[in-house]
mmCIF file of C-alpha atoms in Angstrom:
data_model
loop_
_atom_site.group_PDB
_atom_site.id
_atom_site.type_symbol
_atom_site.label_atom_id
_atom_site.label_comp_id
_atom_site.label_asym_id
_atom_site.label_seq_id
_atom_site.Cartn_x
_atom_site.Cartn_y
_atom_site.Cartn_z
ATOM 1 C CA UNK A 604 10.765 2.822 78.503
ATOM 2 C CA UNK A 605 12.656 0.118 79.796
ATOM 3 C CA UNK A 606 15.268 -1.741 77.063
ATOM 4 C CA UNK A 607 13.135 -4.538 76.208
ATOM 5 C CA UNK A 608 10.166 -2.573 75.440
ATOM 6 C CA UNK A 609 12.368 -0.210 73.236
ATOM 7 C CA UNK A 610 14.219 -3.598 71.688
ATOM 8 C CA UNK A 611 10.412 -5.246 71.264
ATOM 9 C CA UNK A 612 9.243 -1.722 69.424
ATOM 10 C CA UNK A 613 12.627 -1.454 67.215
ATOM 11 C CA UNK A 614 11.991 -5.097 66.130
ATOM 12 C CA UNK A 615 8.189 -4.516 65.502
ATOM 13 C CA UNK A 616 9.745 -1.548 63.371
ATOM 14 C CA UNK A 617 11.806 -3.591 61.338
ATOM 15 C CA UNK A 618 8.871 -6.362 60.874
ATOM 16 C CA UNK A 619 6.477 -3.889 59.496
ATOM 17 C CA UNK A 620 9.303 -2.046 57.390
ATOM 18 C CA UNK A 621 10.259 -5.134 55.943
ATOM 19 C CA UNK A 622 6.525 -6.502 55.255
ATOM 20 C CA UNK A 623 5.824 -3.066 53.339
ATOM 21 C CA UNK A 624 9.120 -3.297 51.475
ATOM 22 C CA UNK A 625 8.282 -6.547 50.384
ATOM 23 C CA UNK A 626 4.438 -5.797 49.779
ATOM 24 C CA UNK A 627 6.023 -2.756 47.134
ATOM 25 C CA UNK A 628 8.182 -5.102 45.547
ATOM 26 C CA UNK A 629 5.810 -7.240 44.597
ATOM 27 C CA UNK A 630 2.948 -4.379 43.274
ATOM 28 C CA UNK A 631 6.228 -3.654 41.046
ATOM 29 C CA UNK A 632 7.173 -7.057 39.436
ATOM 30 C CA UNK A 633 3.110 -7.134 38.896
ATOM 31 C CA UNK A 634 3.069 -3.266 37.065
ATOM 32 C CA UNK A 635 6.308 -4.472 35.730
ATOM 33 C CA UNK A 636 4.495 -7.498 33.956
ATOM 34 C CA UNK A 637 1.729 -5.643 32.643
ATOM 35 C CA UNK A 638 3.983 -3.331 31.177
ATOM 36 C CA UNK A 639 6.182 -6.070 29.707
ATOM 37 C CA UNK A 640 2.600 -7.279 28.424
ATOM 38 C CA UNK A 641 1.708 -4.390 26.625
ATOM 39 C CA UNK A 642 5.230 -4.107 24.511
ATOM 40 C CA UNK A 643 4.313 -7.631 23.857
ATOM 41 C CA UNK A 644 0.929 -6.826 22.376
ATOM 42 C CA UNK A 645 2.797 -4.350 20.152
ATOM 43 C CA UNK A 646 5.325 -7.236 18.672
ATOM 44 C CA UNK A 647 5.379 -11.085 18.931
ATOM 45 C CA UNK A 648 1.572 -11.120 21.056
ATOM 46 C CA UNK A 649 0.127 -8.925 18.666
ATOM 47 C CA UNK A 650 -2.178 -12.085 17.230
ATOM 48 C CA UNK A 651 -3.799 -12.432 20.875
ATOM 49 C CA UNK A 652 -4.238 -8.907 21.777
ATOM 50 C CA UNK A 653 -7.708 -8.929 20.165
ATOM 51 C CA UNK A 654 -8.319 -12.433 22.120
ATOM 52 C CA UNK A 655 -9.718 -13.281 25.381
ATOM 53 C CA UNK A 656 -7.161 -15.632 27.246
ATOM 54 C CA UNK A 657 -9.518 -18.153 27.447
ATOM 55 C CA UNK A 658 -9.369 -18.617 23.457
ATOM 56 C CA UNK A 659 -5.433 -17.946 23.519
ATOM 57 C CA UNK A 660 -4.482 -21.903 23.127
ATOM 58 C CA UNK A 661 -6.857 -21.948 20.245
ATOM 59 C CA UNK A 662 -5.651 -18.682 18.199
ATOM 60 C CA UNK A 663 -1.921 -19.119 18.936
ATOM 61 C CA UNK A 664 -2.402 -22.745 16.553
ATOM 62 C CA UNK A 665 -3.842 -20.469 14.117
ATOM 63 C CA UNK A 666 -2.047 -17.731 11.706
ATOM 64 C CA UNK A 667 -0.811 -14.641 11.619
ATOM 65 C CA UNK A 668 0.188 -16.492 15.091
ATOM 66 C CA UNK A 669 4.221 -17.728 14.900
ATOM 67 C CA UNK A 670 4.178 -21.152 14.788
ATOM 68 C CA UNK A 671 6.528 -21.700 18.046
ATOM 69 C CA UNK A 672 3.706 -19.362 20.402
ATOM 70 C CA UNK A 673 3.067 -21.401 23.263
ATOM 71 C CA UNK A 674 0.201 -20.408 24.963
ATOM 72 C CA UNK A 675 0.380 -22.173 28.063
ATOM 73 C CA UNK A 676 3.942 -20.651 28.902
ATOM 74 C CA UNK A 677 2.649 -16.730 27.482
ATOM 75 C CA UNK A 678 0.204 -17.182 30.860
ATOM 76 C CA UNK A 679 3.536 -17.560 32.989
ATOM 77 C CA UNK A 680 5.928 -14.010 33.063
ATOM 78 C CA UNK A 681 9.121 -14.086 34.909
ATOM 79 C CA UNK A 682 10.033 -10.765 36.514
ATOM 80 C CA UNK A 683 13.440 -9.973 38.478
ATOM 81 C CA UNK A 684 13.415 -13.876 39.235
ATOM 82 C CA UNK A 685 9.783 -14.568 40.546
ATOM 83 C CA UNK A 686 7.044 -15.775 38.323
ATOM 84 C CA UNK A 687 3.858 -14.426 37.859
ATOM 85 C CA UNK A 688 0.810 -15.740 36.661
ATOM 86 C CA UNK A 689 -1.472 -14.427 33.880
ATOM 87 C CA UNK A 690 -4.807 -14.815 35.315
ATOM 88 C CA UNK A 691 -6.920 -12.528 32.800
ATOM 89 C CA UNK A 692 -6.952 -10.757 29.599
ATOM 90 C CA UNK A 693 -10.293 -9.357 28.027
ATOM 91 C CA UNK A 694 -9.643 -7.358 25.244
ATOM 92 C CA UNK A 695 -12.318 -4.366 24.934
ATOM 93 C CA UNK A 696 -12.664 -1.452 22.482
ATOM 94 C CA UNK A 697 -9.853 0.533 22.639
ATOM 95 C CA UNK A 698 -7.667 -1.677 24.807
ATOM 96 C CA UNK A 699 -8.390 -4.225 27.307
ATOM 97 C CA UNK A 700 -8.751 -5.296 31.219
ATOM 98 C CA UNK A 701 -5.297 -7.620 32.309
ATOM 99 C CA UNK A 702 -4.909 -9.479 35.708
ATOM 100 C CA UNK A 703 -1.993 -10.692 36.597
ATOM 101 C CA UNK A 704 -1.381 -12.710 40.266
ATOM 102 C CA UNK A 705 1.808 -13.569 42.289
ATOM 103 C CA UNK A 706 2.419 -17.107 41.458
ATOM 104 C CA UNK A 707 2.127 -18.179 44.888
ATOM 105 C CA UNK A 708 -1.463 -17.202 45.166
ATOM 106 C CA UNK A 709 -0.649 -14.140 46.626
ATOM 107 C CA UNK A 710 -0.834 -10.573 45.493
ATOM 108 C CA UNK A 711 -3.564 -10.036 42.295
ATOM 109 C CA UNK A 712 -3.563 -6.223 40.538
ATOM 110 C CA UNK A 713 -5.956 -5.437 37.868
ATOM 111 C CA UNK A 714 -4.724 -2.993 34.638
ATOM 112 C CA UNK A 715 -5.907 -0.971 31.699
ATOM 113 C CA UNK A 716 -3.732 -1.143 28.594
ATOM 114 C CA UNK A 717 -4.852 0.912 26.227
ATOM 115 C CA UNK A 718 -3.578 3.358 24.133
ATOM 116 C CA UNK A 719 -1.950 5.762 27.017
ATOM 117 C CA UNK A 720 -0.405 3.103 28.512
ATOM 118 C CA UNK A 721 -0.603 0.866 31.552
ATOM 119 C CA UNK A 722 -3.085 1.907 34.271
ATOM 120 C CA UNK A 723 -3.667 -0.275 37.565
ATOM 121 C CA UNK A 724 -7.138 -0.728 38.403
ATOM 122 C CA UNK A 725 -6.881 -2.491 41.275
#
């Protein structure tokens, strides 16, 4: 191989190193979220965990709810610096389905919290 080809491959290298490295950084501040989530549901979120997100603005006015829950910053998680976006809750029988999305439009990961834990679905 000549020098340039070997300099072009070792900087292809580097791009795709660096694009993976920042692709599993951002599948952890989402796993990282949904685990942060599910403590939540277990203290100060525990009046939403029964509700679907799209009724949170409506049950957070509404006791056993504290009276400073904002529900329009709960859908908004910040994580090592970056903010994600809550995109989904459904609560279900014995837990419930979560999305949560890169706030940039980027990245979205589906989870299970139920009573094992956190699982990603996808």
């Amino acid at each position: 191989m000549s020098s340039l080809s070997l300099q072009s491959l070792v900087l292809h290298t580097r791009q795709v190193q660096a694009a993976e490295r920042t692709r599993l950084q951002a599948e952890d501040r989402l796993a990282s979220g949904a685990q942060r989530l599910a403590a939540d549901f277990q203290g100060r979120l525990a009046c939403l965990k029964d509700v679907p997100l799209t009724d949170w603005r409506l049950q957070a006015l509404r006791e056993p709810c504290p009276s400073d829950l904002d529900p329009d910053a709960l859908q908004r998680l910040w994580i090592d610096g970056q903010a994600l976006q809550l995109a989904g809750w459904t609560p279900q029988p014995g837990g419930g389905a979560l999305q949560l999305q890169l706030l940039d439009g980027g990245m979205v990961r589906r989870y299970w919290l139920g009573t094992a834990g956190v699982k990603e679905l996808g």
